[in-house]
mmCIF file of C-alpha atoms in Angstrom:
data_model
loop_
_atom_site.group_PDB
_atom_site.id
_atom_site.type_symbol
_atom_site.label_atom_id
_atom_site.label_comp_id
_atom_site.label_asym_id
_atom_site.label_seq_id
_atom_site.Cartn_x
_atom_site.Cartn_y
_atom_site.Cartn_z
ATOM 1 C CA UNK P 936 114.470 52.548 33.554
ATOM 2 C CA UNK P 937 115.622 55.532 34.940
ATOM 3 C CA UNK P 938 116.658 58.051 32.638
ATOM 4 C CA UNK P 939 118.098 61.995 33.271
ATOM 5 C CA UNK P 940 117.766 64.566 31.045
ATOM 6 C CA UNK P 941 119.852 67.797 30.405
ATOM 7 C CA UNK P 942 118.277 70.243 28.151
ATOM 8 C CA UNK P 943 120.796 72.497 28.051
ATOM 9 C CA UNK P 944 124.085 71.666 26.202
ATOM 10 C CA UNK P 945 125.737 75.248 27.118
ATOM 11 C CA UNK P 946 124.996 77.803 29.110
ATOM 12 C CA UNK P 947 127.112 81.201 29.707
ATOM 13 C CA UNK P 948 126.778 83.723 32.755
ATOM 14 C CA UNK P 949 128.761 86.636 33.383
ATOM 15 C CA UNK P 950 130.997 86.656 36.592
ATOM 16 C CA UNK P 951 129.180 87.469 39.600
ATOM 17 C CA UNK P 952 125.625 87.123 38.206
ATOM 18 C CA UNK P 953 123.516 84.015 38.625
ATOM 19 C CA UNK P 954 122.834 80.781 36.328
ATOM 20 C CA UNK P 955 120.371 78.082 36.716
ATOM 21 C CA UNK P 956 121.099 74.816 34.988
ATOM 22 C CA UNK P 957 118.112 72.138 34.931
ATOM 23 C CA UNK P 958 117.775 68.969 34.820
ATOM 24 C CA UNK P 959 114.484 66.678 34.961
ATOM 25 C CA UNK P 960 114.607 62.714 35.699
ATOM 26 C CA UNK P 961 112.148 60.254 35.279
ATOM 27 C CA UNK P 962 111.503 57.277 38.030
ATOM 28 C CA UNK P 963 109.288 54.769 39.800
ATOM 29 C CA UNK P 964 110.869 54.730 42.826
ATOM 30 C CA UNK P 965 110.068 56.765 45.590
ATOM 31 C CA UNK P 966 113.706 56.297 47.365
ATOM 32 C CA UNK P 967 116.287 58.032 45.725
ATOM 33 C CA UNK P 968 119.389 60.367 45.291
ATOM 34 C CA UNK P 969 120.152 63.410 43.001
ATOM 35 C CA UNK P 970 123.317 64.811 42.183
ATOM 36 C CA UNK P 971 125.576 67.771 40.463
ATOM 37 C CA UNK P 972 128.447 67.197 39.477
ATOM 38 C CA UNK P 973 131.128 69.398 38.454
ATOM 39 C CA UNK P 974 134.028 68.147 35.863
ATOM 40 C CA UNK P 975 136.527 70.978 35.089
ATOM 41 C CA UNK P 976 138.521 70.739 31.989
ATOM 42 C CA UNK P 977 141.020 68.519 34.500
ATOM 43 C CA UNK P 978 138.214 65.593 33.662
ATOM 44 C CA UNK P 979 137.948 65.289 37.300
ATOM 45 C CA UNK P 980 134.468 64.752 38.756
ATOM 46 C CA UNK P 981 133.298 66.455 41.645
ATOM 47 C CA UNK P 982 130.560 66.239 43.364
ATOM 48 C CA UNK P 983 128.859 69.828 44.246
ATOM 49 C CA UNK P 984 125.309 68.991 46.195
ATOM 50 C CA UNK P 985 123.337 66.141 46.279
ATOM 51 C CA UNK P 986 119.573 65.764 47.745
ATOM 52 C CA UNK P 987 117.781 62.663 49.383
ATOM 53 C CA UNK P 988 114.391 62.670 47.621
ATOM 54 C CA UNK P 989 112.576 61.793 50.831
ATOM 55 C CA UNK P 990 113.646 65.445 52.205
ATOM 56 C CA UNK P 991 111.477 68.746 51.294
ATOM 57 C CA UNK P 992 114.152 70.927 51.902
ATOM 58 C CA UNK P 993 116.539 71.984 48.846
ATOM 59 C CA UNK P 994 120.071 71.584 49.549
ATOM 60 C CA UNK P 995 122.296 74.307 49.804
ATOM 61 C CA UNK P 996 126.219 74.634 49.983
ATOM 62 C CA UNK P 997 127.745 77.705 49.980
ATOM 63 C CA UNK P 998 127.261 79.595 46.839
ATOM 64 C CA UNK P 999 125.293 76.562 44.735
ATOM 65 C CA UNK P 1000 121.944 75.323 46.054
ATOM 66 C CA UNK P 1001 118.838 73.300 44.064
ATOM 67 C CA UNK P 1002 114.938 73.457 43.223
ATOM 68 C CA UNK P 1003 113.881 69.973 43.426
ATOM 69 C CA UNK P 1004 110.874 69.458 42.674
ATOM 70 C CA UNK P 1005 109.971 65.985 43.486
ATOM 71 C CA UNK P 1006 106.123 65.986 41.591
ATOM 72 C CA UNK P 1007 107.573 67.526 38.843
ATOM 73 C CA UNK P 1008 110.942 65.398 38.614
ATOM 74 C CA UNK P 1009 112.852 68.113 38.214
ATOM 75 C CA UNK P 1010 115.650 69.380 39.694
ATOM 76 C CA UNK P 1011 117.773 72.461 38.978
ATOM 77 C CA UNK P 1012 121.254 73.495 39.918
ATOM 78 C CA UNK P 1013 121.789 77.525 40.676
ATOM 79 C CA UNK P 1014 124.812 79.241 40.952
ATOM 80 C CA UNK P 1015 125.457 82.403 42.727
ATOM 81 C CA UNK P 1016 127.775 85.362 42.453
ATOM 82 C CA UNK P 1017 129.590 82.897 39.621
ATOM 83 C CA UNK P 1018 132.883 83.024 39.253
ATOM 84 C CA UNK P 1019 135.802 82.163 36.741
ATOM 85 C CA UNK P 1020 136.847 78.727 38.517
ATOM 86 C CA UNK P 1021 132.847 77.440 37.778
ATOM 87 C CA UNK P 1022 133.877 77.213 34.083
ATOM 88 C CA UNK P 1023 133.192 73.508 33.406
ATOM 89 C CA UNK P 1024 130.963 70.737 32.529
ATOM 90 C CA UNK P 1025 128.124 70.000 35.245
ATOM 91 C CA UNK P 1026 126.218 66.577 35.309
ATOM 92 C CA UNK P 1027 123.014 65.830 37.009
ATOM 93 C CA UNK P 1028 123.151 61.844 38.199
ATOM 94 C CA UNK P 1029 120.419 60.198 39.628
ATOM 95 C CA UNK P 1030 120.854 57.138 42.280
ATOM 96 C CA UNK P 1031 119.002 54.904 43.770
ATOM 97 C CA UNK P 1032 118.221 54.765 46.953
ATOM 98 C CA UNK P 1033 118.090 51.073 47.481
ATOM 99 C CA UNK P 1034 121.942 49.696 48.881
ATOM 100 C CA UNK P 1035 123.322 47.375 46.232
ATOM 101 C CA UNK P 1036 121.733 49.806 43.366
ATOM 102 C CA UNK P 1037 122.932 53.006 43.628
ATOM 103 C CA UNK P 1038 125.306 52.906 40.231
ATOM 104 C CA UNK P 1039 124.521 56.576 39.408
ATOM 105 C CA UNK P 1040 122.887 57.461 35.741
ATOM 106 C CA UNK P 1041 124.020 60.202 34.548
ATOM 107 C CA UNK P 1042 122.613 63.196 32.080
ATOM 108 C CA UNK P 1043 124.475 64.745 29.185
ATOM 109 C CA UNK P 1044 125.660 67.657 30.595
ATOM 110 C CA UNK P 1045 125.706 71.380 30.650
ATOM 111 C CA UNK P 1046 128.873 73.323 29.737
ATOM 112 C CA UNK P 1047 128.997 76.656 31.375
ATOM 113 C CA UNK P 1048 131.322 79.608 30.190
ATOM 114 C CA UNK P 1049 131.585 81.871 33.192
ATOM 115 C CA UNK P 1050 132.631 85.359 31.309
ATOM 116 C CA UNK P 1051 134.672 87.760 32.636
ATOM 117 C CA UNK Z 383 141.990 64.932 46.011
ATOM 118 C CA UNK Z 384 139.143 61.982 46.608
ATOM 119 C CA UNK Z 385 141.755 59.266 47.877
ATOM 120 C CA UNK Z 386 140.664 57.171 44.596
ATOM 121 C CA UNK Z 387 143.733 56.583 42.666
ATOM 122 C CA UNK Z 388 143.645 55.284 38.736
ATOM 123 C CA UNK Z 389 146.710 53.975 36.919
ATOM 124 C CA UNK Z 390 147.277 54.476 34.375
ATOM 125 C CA UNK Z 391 146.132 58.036 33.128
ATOM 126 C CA UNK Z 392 146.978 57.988 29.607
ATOM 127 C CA UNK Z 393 146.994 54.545 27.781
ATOM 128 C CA UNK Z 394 147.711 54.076 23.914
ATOM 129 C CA UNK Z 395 147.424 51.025 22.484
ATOM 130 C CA UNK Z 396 145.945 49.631 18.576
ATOM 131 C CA UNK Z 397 142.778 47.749 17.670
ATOM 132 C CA UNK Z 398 142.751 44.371 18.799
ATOM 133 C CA UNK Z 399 144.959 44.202 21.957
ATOM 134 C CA UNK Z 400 143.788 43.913 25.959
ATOM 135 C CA UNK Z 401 144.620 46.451 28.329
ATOM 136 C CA UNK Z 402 144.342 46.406 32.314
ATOM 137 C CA UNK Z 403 143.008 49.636 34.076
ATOM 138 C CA UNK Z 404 143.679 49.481 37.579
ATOM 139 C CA UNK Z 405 141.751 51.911 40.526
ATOM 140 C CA UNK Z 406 142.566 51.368 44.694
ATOM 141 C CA UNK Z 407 139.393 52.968 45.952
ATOM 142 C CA UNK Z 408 139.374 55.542 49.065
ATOM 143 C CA UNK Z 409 140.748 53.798 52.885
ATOM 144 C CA UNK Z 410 137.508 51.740 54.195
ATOM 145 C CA UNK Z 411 135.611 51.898 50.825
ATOM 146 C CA UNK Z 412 133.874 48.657 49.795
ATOM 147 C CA UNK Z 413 131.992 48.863 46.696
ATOM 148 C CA UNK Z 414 133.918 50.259 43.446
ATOM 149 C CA UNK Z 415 132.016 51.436 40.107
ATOM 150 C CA UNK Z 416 132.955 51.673 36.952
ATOM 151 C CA UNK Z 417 132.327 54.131 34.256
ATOM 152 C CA UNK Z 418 133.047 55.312 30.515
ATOM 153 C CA UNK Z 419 132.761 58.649 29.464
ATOM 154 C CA UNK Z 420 133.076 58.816 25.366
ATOM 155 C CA UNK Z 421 132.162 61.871 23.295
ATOM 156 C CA UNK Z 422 128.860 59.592 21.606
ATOM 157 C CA UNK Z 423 127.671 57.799 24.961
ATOM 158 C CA UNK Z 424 128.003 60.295 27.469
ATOM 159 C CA UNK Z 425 128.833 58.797 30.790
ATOM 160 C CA UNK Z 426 127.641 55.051 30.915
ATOM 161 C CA UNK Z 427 127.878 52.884 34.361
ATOM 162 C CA UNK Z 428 129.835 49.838 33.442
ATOM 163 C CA UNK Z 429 130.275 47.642 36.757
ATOM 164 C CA UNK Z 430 129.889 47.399 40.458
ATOM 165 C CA UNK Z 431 131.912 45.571 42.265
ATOM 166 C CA UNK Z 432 131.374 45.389 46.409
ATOM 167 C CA UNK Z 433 134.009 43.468 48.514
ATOM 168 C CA UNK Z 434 135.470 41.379 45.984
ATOM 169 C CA UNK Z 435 131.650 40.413 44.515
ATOM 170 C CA UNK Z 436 129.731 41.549 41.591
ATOM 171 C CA UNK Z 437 126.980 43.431 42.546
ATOM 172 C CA UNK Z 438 125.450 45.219 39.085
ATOM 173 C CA UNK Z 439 125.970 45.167 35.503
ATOM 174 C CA UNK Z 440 125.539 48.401 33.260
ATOM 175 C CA UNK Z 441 126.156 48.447 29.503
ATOM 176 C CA UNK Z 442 129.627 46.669 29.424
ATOM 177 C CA UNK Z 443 130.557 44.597 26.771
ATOM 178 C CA UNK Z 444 131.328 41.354 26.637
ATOM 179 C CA UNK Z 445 135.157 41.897 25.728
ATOM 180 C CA UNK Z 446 135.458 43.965 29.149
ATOM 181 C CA UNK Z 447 135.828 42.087 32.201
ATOM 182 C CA UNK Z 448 136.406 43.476 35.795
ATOM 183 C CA UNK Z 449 137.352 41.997 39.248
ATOM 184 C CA UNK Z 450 137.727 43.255 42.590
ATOM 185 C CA UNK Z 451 140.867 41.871 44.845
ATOM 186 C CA UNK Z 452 140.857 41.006 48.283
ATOM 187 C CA UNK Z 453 142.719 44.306 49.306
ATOM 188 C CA UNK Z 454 139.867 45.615 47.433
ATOM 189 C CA UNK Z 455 141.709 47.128 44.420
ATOM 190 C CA UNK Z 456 139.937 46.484 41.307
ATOM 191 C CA UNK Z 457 140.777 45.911 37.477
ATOM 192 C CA UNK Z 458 138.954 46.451 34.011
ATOM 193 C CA UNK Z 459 140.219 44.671 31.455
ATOM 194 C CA UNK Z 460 139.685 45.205 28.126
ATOM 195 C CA UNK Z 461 140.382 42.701 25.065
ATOM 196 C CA UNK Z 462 139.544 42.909 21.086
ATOM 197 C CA UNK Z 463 139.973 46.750 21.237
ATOM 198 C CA UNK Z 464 138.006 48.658 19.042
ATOM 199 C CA UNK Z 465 138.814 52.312 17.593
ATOM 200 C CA UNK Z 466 134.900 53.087 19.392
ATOM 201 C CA UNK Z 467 136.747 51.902 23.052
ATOM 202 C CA UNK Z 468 138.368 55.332 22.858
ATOM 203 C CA UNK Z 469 137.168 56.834 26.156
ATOM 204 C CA UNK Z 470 137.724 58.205 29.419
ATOM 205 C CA UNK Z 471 137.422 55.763 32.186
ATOM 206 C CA UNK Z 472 136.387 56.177 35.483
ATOM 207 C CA UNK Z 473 136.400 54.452 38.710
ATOM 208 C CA UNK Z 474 134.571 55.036 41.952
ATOM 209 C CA UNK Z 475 134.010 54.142 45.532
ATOM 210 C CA UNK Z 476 131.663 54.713 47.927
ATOM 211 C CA UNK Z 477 131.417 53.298 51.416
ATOM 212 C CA UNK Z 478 128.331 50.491 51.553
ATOM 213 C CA UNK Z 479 125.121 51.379 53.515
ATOM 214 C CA UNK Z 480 126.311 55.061 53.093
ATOM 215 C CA UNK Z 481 123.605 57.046 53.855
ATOM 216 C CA UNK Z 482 124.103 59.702 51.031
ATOM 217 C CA UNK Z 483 124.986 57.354 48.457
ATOM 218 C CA UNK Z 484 127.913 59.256 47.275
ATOM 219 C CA UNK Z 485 130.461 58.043 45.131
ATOM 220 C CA UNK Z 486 134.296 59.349 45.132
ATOM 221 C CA UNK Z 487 135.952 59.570 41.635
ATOM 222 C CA UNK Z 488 139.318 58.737 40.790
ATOM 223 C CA UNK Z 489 141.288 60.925 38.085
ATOM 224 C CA UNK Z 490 140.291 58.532 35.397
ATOM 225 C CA UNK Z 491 142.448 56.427 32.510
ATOM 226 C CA UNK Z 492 142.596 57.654 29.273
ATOM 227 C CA UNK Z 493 142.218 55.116 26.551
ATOM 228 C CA UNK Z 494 143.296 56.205 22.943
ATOM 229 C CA UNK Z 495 142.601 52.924 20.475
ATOM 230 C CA UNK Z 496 144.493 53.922 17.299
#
């Protein structure tokens, strides 16, 4: 089964510095998706990157990007130049990449406090 | 805004009744998903759901039900409530065969068993 695992329950970062959150996941498949996900104290979830295991290249998007680290099943979130509005809970989720079996497994979560 | 909408967003209701949790999923989704976040089991996939057919089962109980419509709304119902029901609930869509996988979460229902 697949699970994910969040180490970190909380995590704090003064504005404008840099965080890394991690997350390792444990599968047999070699087709697969990994996700953050962002969930503000709204309870909304939002997806921030994801990243197709079959690519090399870490995913970036603006001012988050990952380390994934395929051999090592691990695969971190950073966060640069933080700022207040990344206060939240992030989730890594793990799909896979098979159509008709991609419900998305999710980790415990990391609650960031972005200080001022 | 994802374009999934969830009604209600707060529900309170006592032990032992059935509730109905409705989601509409984003224009020219297909499959829907279901998921409950409480405070003791995280987030948990409950049910997917992809045009009007069950497609996977997660760790739903056997009080909880779902279906998915024709117009491709879906429904969770929920009967013999329990005080441990308490949860967020969340539904989401995603568009089959998508390359990326990615699912589009509604604002989620509230459910407060008292």
């Amino acid at each position: 089964a697949q699970t994910v695992t969040q180490s970190q329950p909380e995590m704090s970062v003064q504005e404008a510095e840099t965080v890394t959150l991690s997350c390792t996941y444990d599968t047999s498949e070699s087709d697969y998706y990994l996700f953050w996900y962002k969930q503000p104290p709204s309870r909304q979830m939002i997806l921030v990157i994801r990243q197709e295991a079959y690519k090399q290249q870490n995913a970036t998007e603006n001012r988050f990007s990952v380390n994934f680290q395929k051999a090592a099943k691990s695969f971190s979130l950073k966060i640069s130049d933080s700022q207040l509005g990344d206060a939240a809970m992030y989730f890594c989720a793990y799909s896979n990449g098979q159509t008709g079996a991609n419900n998305l497994f999710f980790g415990t979560g990391t609650r960031l406090t972005v200080i001022p | 805004d994802s374009g999934v909408t969830q009604t209600p967003k707060h529900l309170i209701t006592a032990t032992g009744q059935r509730v109905t949790l409705r989601c509409s999923p984003r224009s020219g989704d297909l499959s829907v998903y279901w998921y409950q976040q409480s405070l003791d089991q995280g987030l948990q996939f409950l049910i997917h759901y992809y045009n009007g057919e069950e497609r996977a089962k997660g760790n739903i109980l056997e009080r909880f039900s779902a279906q998915q419509f024709p117009d491709l709304h879906s429904e969770l119902n929920l009967s013999s409530l329990e005080l441990g029901d308490s949860a967020l609930y969340f539904c989401a869509s995603s568009i089959r065969g998508g390359r990326y996988n990615e699912q589009f979460f509604g604002p989620g229902t509230r459910l407060t068993v008292l």
